[in-house]
Amino acid sequence: QMKEIVAGMKEELGNTDKIPLLLTGDFNAPSHFDWIDATREAHCNVGSFPWPSSVLPTEAGLLDSYRKDHRYPQKDPGITWSPIYKDNGGRPEPMDRIDFIYYKGGLHVESSEVVLVGQPQEEPNHKDNEWTSDHAAVKTVFKITKK
């Protein structure tokens, strides 16, 4: 899917000197910027891993807004999955950053953070959570640098 998305953005990627471009969403996969040797213990003892869902956009010239603001995944993992799902069939659910804001052209990251509202309760007690998603959100504030 990411191959198709990047291919479909080819014209826009070539025009970012005039119009900034954003690619955002829940990609349902971690980032190669997070799965590095320094974070091996947090990722099933796997070190560097080239997740295609993050490698392909960055190879196309897109930048990861959260990692632009938080360069060290061992210090700031930015976990977005999941504030409510903590158990996976009797094993701990993997916690990862799987929601992204990629950008290219004419933008500067002022700040980027993972956001939750309230104190989400884990399943099965999540029915009345103020936060209505099973993901945390990524919020990035950009400054426009080119007119």
mmCIF file with all atom_site columns, C-alpha atoms in Angstrom:
data_model
loop_
_atom_site.group_PDB
_atom_site.id
_atom_site.type_symbol
_atom_site.label_atom_id
_atom_site.label_alt_id
_atom_site.label_comp_id
_atom_site.label_asym_id
_atom_site.label_entity_id
_atom_site.label_seq_id
_atom_site.pdbx_PDB_ins_code
_atom_site.Cartn_x
_atom_site.Cartn_y
_atom_site.Cartn_z
_atom_site.occupancy
_atom_site.B_iso_or_equiv
_atom_site.pdbx_formal_charge
_atom_site.auth_seq_id
_atom_site.auth_comp_id
_atom_site.auth_asym_id
_atom_site.auth_atom_id
_atom_site.pdbx_PDB_model_num
ATOM 1   C CA . GLN A 1 1   ? 0.000   0.000   0.000  1.00 0.00 ? 1   GLN A CA 1
ATOM 2   C CA . MET A 1 2   ? 2.778   2.438   0.814  1.00 0.00 ? 2   MET A CA 1
ATOM 3   C CA . LYS A 1 3   ? 4.346   1.828   -2.610 1.00 0.00 ? 3   LYS A CA 1
ATOM 4   C CA . GLU A 1 4   ? 1.031   2.804   -4.209 1.00 0.00 ? 4   GLU A CA 1
ATOM 5   C CA . ILE A 1 5   ? 0.636   5.860   -1.969 1.00 0.00 ? 5   ILE A CA 1
ATOM 6   C CA . VAL A 1 6   ? 4.130   7.178   -2.699 1.00 0.00 ? 6   VAL A CA 1
ATOM 7   C CA . ALA A 1 7   ? 3.743   6.460   -6.416 1.00 0.00 ? 7   ALA A CA 1
ATOM 8   C CA . GLY A 1 8   ? 0.392   8.270   -6.391 1.00 0.00 ? 8   GLY A CA 1
ATOM 9   C CA . MET A 1 9   ? 2.044   11.311  -4.779 1.00 0.00 ? 9   MET A CA 1
ATOM 10  C CA . LYS A 1 10  ? 4.817   11.560  -7.374 1.00 0.00 ? 10  LYS A CA 1
ATOM 11  C CA . GLU A 1 11  ? 3.569   14.801  -8.934 1.00 0.00 ? 11  GLU A CA 1
ATOM 12  C CA . GLU A 1 12  ? 2.957   16.443  -5.534 1.00 0.00 ? 12  GLU A CA 1
ATOM 13  C CA . LEU A 1 13  ? 6.358   15.285  -4.247 1.00 0.00 ? 13  LEU A CA 1
ATOM 14  C CA . GLY A 1 14  ? 7.953   17.035  -7.218 1.00 0.00 ? 14  GLY A CA 1
ATOM 15  C CA . ASN A 1 15  ? 6.098   20.267  -6.486 1.00 0.00 ? 15  ASN A CA 1
ATOM 16  C CA . THR A 1 16  ? 6.979   20.776  -2.801 1.00 0.00 ? 16  THR A CA 1
ATOM 17  C CA . ASP A 1 17  ? 9.180   23.754  -3.612 1.00 0.00 ? 17  ASP A CA 1
ATOM 18  C CA . LYS A 1 18  ? 5.846   25.547  -4.260 1.00 0.00 ? 18  LYS A CA 1
ATOM 19  C CA . ILE A 1 19  ? 3.301   23.693  -2.120 1.00 0.00 ? 19  ILE A CA 1
ATOM 20  C CA . PRO A 1 20  ? 4.155   21.847  1.126  1.00 0.00 ? 20  PRO A CA 1
ATOM 21  C CA . LEU A 1 21  ? 2.975   18.244  1.321  1.00 0.00 ? 21  LEU A CA 1
ATOM 22  C CA . LEU A 1 22  ? 1.672   16.250  4.292  1.00 0.00 ? 22  LEU A CA 1
ATOM 23  C CA . LEU A 1 23  ? 1.117   12.498  4.564  1.00 0.00 ? 23  LEU A CA 1
ATOM 24  C CA . THR A 1 24  ? -0.607  11.560  7.812  1.00 0.00 ? 24  THR A CA 1
ATOM 25  C CA . GLY A 1 25  ? -2.270  8.567   9.334  1.00 0.00 ? 25  GLY A CA 1
ATOM 26  C CA . ASP A 1 26  ? -2.333  5.283   11.161 1.00 0.00 ? 26  ASP A CA 1
ATOM 27  C CA . PHE A 1 27  ? 0.162   3.153   9.237  1.00 0.00 ? 27  PHE A CA 1
ATOM 28  C CA . ASN A 1 28  ? -0.297  0.029   11.413 1.00 0.00 ? 28  ASN A CA 1
ATOM 29  C CA . ALA A 1 29  ? 3.448   -0.569  11.442 1.00 0.00 ? 29  ALA A CA 1
ATOM 30  C CA . PRO A 1 30  ? 6.379   0.897   13.383 1.00 0.00 ? 30  PRO A CA 1
ATOM 31  C CA . SER A 1 31  ? 9.199   3.047   12.036 1.00 0.00 ? 31  SER A CA 1
ATOM 32  C CA . HIS A 1 32  ? 12.748  2.163   11.081 1.00 0.00 ? 32  HIS A CA 1
ATOM 33  C CA . PHE A 1 33  ? 13.718  5.312   13.004 1.00 0.00 ? 33  PHE A CA 1
ATOM 34  C CA . ASP A 1 34  ? 12.420  3.649   16.189 1.00 0.00 ? 34  ASP A CA 1
ATOM 35  C CA . TRP A 1 35  ? 13.570  0.070   15.644 1.00 0.00 ? 35  TRP A CA 1
ATOM 36  C CA . ILE A 1 36  ? 17.293  0.603   16.098 1.00 0.00 ? 36  ILE A CA 1
ATOM 37  C CA . ASP A 1 37  ? 19.965  -1.259  18.049 1.00 0.00 ? 37  ASP A CA 1
ATOM 38  C CA . ALA A 1 38  ? 19.601  1.147   21.003 1.00 0.00 ? 38  ALA A CA 1
ATOM 39  C CA . THR A 1 39  ? 15.899  0.208   21.392 1.00 0.00 ? 39  THR A CA 1
ATOM 40  C CA . ARG A 1 40  ? 16.359  -3.541  20.924 1.00 0.00 ? 40  ARG A CA 1
ATOM 41  C CA . GLU A 1 41  ? 15.006  -4.392  24.407 1.00 0.00 ? 41  GLU A CA 1
ATOM 42  C CA . ALA A 1 42  ? 11.700  -2.620  23.688 1.00 0.00 ? 42  ALA A CA 1
ATOM 43  C CA . HIS A 1 43  ? 11.272  -4.493  20.390 1.00 0.00 ? 43  HIS A CA 1
ATOM 44  C CA . CYS A 1 44  ? 11.473  -8.237  21.057 1.00 0.00 ? 44  CYS A CA 1
ATOM 45  C CA . ASN A 1 45  ? 15.280  -8.037  21.089 1.00 0.00 ? 45  ASN A CA 1
ATOM 46  C CA . VAL A 1 46  ? 15.274  -6.997  17.413 1.00 0.00 ? 46  VAL A CA 1
ATOM 47  C CA . GLY A 1 47  ? 17.639  -4.175  16.552 1.00 0.00 ? 47  GLY A CA 1
ATOM 48  C CA . SER A 1 48  ? 17.579  -2.204  13.330 1.00 0.00 ? 48  SER A CA 1
ATOM 49  C CA . PHE A 1 49  ? 14.664  -3.177  11.103 1.00 0.00 ? 49  PHE A CA 1
ATOM 50  C CA . PRO A 1 50  ? 13.740  -1.528  7.780  1.00 0.00 ? 50  PRO A CA 1
ATOM 51  C CA . TRP A 1 51  ? 9.953   -1.181  8.094  1.00 0.00 ? 51  TRP A CA 1
ATOM 52  C CA . PRO A 1 52  ? 8.807   -0.474  4.495  1.00 0.00 ? 52  PRO A CA 1
ATOM 53  C CA . SER A 1 53  ? 5.947   1.734   5.692  1.00 0.00 ? 53  SER A CA 1
ATOM 54  C CA . SER A 1 54  ? 8.494   4.252   7.009  1.00 0.00 ? 54  SER A CA 1
ATOM 55  C CA . VAL A 1 55  ? 11.430  3.593   4.682  1.00 0.00 ? 55  VAL A CA 1
ATOM 56  C CA . LEU A 1 56  ? 9.429   4.243   1.501  1.00 0.00 ? 56  LEU A CA 1
ATOM 57  C CA . PRO A 1 57  ? 8.103   7.697   2.463  1.00 0.00 ? 57  PRO A CA 1
ATOM 58  C CA . THR A 1 58  ? 11.519  8.825   3.682  1.00 0.00 ? 58  THR A CA 1
ATOM 59  C CA . GLU A 1 59  ? 13.178  7.525   0.519  1.00 0.00 ? 59  GLU A CA 1
ATOM 60  C CA . ALA A 1 60  ? 10.655  9.698   -1.346 1.00 0.00 ? 60  ALA A CA 1
ATOM 61  C CA . GLY A 1 61  ? 11.954  12.731  0.574  1.00 0.00 ? 61  GLY A CA 1
ATOM 62  C CA . LEU A 1 62  ? 9.289   12.976  3.275  1.00 0.00 ? 62  LEU A CA 1
ATOM 63  C CA . LEU A 1 63  ? 10.386  13.767  6.832  1.00 0.00 ? 63  LEU A CA 1
ATOM 64  C CA . ASP A 1 64  ? 8.974   12.275  10.024 1.00 0.00 ? 64  ASP A CA 1
ATOM 65  C CA . SER A 1 65  ? 7.735   15.244  12.084 1.00 0.00 ? 65  SER A CA 1
ATOM 66  C CA . TYR A 1 66  ? 7.877   13.467  15.457 1.00 0.00 ? 66  TYR A CA 1
ATOM 67  C CA . ARG A 1 67  ? 11.441  12.229  14.917 1.00 0.00 ? 67  ARG A CA 1
ATOM 68  C CA . LYS A 1 68  ? 12.454  15.670  13.672 1.00 0.00 ? 68  LYS A CA 1
ATOM 69  C CA . ASP A 1 69  ? 11.497  17.046  17.111 1.00 0.00 ? 69  ASP A CA 1
ATOM 70  C CA . HIS A 1 70  ? 12.486  13.959  19.152 1.00 0.00 ? 70  HIS A CA 1
ATOM 71  C CA . ARG A 1 71  ? 15.654  12.505  17.690 1.00 0.00 ? 71  ARG A CA 1
ATOM 72  C CA . TYR A 1 72  ? 16.250  9.740   20.242 1.00 0.00 ? 72  TYR A CA 1
ATOM 73  C CA . PRO A 1 73  ? 13.656  6.937   20.270 1.00 0.00 ? 73  PRO A CA 1
ATOM 74  C CA . GLN A 1 74  ? 15.142  5.388   23.402 1.00 0.00 ? 74  GLN A CA 1
ATOM 75  C CA . LYS A 1 75  ? 14.420  8.665   25.244 1.00 0.00 ? 75  LYS A CA 1
ATOM 76  C CA . ASP A 1 76  ? 11.168  9.673   23.485 1.00 0.00 ? 76  ASP A CA 1
ATOM 77  C CA . PRO A 1 77  ? 9.514   6.600   21.957 1.00 0.00 ? 77  PRO A CA 1
ATOM 78  C CA . GLY A 1 78  ? 6.316   8.466   21.029 1.00 0.00 ? 78  GLY A CA 1
ATOM 79  C CA . ILE A 1 79  ? 4.112   5.401   21.528 1.00 0.00 ? 79  ILE A CA 1
ATOM 80  C CA . THR A 1 80  ? 0.694   5.744   19.898 1.00 0.00 ? 80  THR A CA 1
ATOM 81  C CA . TRP A 1 81  ? -0.404  2.074   20.071 1.00 0.00 ? 81  TRP A CA 1
ATOM 82  C CA . SER A 1 82  ? -2.222  1.549   22.318 1.00 0.00 ? 82  SER A CA 1
ATOM 83  C CA . PRO A 1 83  ? -3.462  3.410   25.369 1.00 0.00 ? 83  PRO A CA 1
ATOM 84  C CA . ILE A 1 84  ? -6.200  0.816   25.937 1.00 0.00 ? 84  ILE A CA 1
ATOM 85  C CA . TYR A 1 85  ? -5.019  -2.517  24.502 1.00 0.00 ? 85  TYR A CA 1
ATOM 86  C CA . LYS A 1 86  ? -2.345  -3.850  26.821 1.00 0.00 ? 86  LYS A CA 1
ATOM 87  C CA . ASP A 1 87  ? -2.950  -7.610  26.602 1.00 0.00 ? 87  ASP A CA 1
ATOM 88  C CA . ASN A 1 88  ? -2.553  -9.763  23.493 1.00 0.00 ? 88  ASN A CA 1
ATOM 89  C CA . GLY A 1 89  ? -3.795  -13.259 24.278 1.00 0.00 ? 89  GLY A CA 1
ATOM 90  C CA . GLY A 1 90  ? -2.077  -13.372 27.659 1.00 0.00 ? 90  GLY A CA 1
ATOM 91  C CA . ARG A 1 91  ? 1.084   -11.654 26.431 1.00 0.00 ? 91  ARG A CA 1
ATOM 92  C CA . PRO A 1 92  ? 1.876   -7.939  26.653 1.00 0.00 ? 92  PRO A CA 1
ATOM 93  C CA . GLU A 1 93  ? 0.624   -6.076  23.578 1.00 0.00 ? 93  GLU A CA 1
ATOM 94  C CA . PRO A 1 94  ? 3.564   -4.533  21.693 1.00 0.00 ? 94  PRO A CA 1
ATOM 95  C CA . MET A 1 95  ? 3.731   -0.793  22.301 1.00 0.00 ? 95  MET A CA 1
ATOM 96  C CA . ASP A 1 96  ? 4.894   1.192   19.266 1.00 0.00 ? 96  ASP A CA 1
ATOM 97  C CA . ARG A 1 97  ? 4.638   4.429   17.373 1.00 0.00 ? 97  ARG A CA 1
ATOM 98  C CA . ILE A 1 98  ? 2.420   3.567   14.405 1.00 0.00 ? 98  ILE A CA 1
ATOM 99  C CA . ASP A 1 99  ? 0.759   6.947   13.716 1.00 0.00 ? 99  ASP A CA 1
ATOM 100 C CA . PHE A 1 100 ? 2.713   9.494   11.716 1.00 0.00 ? 100 PHE A CA 1
ATOM 101 C CA . ILE A 1 101 ? 2.839   12.951  10.220 1.00 0.00 ? 101 ILE A CA 1
ATOM 102 C CA . TYR A 1 102 ? 5.259   13.043  7.299  1.00 0.00 ? 102 TYR A CA 1
ATOM 103 C CA . TYR A 1 103 ? 5.989   16.309  5.489  1.00 0.00 ? 103 TYR A CA 1
ATOM 104 C CA . LYS A 1 104 ? 8.067   17.849  2.743  1.00 0.00 ? 104 LYS A CA 1
ATOM 105 C CA . GLY A 1 105 ? 8.690   21.379  1.529  1.00 0.00 ? 105 GLY A CA 1
ATOM 106 C CA . GLY A 1 106 ? 8.352   24.802  3.111  1.00 0.00 ? 106 GLY A CA 1
ATOM 107 C CA . LEU A 1 107 ? 7.628   23.661  6.664  1.00 0.00 ? 107 LEU A CA 1
ATOM 108 C CA . HIS A 1 108 ? 9.616   23.728  9.894  1.00 0.00 ? 108 HIS A CA 1
ATOM 109 C CA . VAL A 1 109 ? 8.603   21.600  12.894 1.00 0.00 ? 109 VAL A CA 1
ATOM 110 C CA . GLU A 1 110 ? 8.027   23.883  15.871 1.00 0.00 ? 110 GLU A CA 1
ATOM 111 C CA . SER A 1 111 ? 6.903   21.001  18.101 1.00 0.00 ? 111 SER A CA 1
ATOM 112 C CA . SER A 1 112 ? 5.547   17.480  17.877 1.00 0.00 ? 112 SER A CA 1
ATOM 113 C CA . GLU A 1 113 ? 3.961   15.417  20.612 1.00 0.00 ? 113 GLU A CA 1
ATOM 114 C CA . VAL A 1 114 ? 1.827   12.401  21.380 1.00 0.00 ? 114 VAL A CA 1
ATOM 115 C CA . VAL A 1 115 ? -1.558  13.468  22.717 1.00 0.00 ? 115 VAL A CA 1
ATOM 116 C CA . LEU A 1 116 ? -4.232  11.773  24.841 1.00 0.00 ? 116 LEU A CA 1
ATOM 117 C CA . VAL A 1 117 ? -7.200  13.327  26.606 1.00 0.00 ? 117 VAL A CA 1
ATOM 118 C CA . GLY A 1 118 ? -8.054  12.179  30.105 1.00 0.00 ? 118 GLY A CA 1
ATOM 119 C CA . GLN A 1 119 ? -6.897  8.916   31.636 1.00 0.00 ? 119 GLN A CA 1
ATOM 120 C CA . PRO A 1 120 ? -8.000  6.163   29.226 1.00 0.00 ? 120 PRO A CA 1
ATOM 121 C CA . GLN A 1 121 ? -8.920  2.908   30.935 1.00 0.00 ? 121 GLN A CA 1
ATOM 122 C CA . GLU A 1 122 ? -7.651  -0.346  29.453 1.00 0.00 ? 122 GLU A CA 1
ATOM 123 C CA . GLU A 1 123 ? -9.999  -2.841  27.844 1.00 0.00 ? 123 GLU A CA 1
ATOM 124 C CA . PRO A 1 124 ? -12.405 -4.229  28.938 1.00 0.00 ? 124 PRO A CA 1
ATOM 125 C CA . ASN A 1 125 ? -13.080 -1.074  31.014 1.00 0.00 ? 125 ASN A CA 1
ATOM 126 C CA . HIS A 1 126 ? -12.689 1.377   28.108 1.00 0.00 ? 126 HIS A CA 1
ATOM 127 C CA . LYS A 1 127 ? -16.380 1.902   27.243 1.00 0.00 ? 127 LYS A CA 1
ATOM 128 C CA . ASP A 1 128 ? -16.666 5.253   29.054 1.00 0.00 ? 128 ASP A CA 1
ATOM 129 C CA . ASN A 1 129 ? -13.242 6.663   28.156 1.00 0.00 ? 129 ASN A CA 1
ATOM 130 C CA . GLU A 1 130 ? -13.146 10.354  27.371 1.00 0.00 ? 130 GLU A CA 1
ATOM 131 C CA . TRP A 1 131 ? -10.550 9.510   24.690 1.00 0.00 ? 131 TRP A CA 1
ATOM 132 C CA . THR A 1 132 ? -12.507 7.805   21.923 1.00 0.00 ? 132 THR A CA 1
ATOM 133 C CA . SER A 1 133 ? -9.678  6.140   20.001 1.00 0.00 ? 133 SER A CA 1
ATOM 134 C CA . ASP A 1 134 ? -7.589  3.047   20.621 1.00 0.00 ? 134 ASP A CA 1
ATOM 135 C CA . HIS A 1 135 ? -4.577  5.089   19.423 1.00 0.00 ? 135 HIS A CA 1
ATOM 136 C CA . ALA A 1 136 ? -2.893  8.142   20.856 1.00 0.00 ? 136 ALA A CA 1
ATOM 137 C CA . ALA A 1 137 ? -2.696  11.065  18.417 1.00 0.00 ? 137 ALA A CA 1
ATOM 138 C CA . VAL A 1 138 ? 0.336   12.834  17.013 1.00 0.00 ? 138 VAL A CA 1
ATOM 139 C CA . LYS A 1 139 ? 0.145   16.620  17.047 1.00 0.00 ? 139 LYS A CA 1
ATOM 140 C CA . THR A 1 140 ? 2.742   18.606  15.135 1.00 0.00 ? 140 THR A CA 1
ATOM 141 C CA . VAL A 1 141 ? 2.903   22.382  14.972 1.00 0.00 ? 141 VAL A CA 1
ATOM 142 C CA . PHE A 1 142 ? 4.575   23.649  11.795 1.00 0.00 ? 142 PHE A CA 1
ATOM 143 C CA . LYS A 1 143 ? 5.892   27.044  10.830 1.00 0.00 ? 143 LYS A CA 1
ATOM 144 C CA . ILE A 1 144 ? 5.569   27.863  7.150  1.00 0.00 ? 144 ILE A CA 1
ATOM 145 C CA . THR A 1 145 ? 9.036   28.793  5.896  1.00 0.00 ? 145 THR A CA 1
ATOM 146 C CA . LYS A 1 146 ? 8.349   29.485  2.201  1.00 0.00 ? 146 LYS A CA 1
ATOM 147 C CA . LYS A 1 147 ? 5.671   31.568  0.529  1.00 0.00 ? 147 LYS A CA 1
#
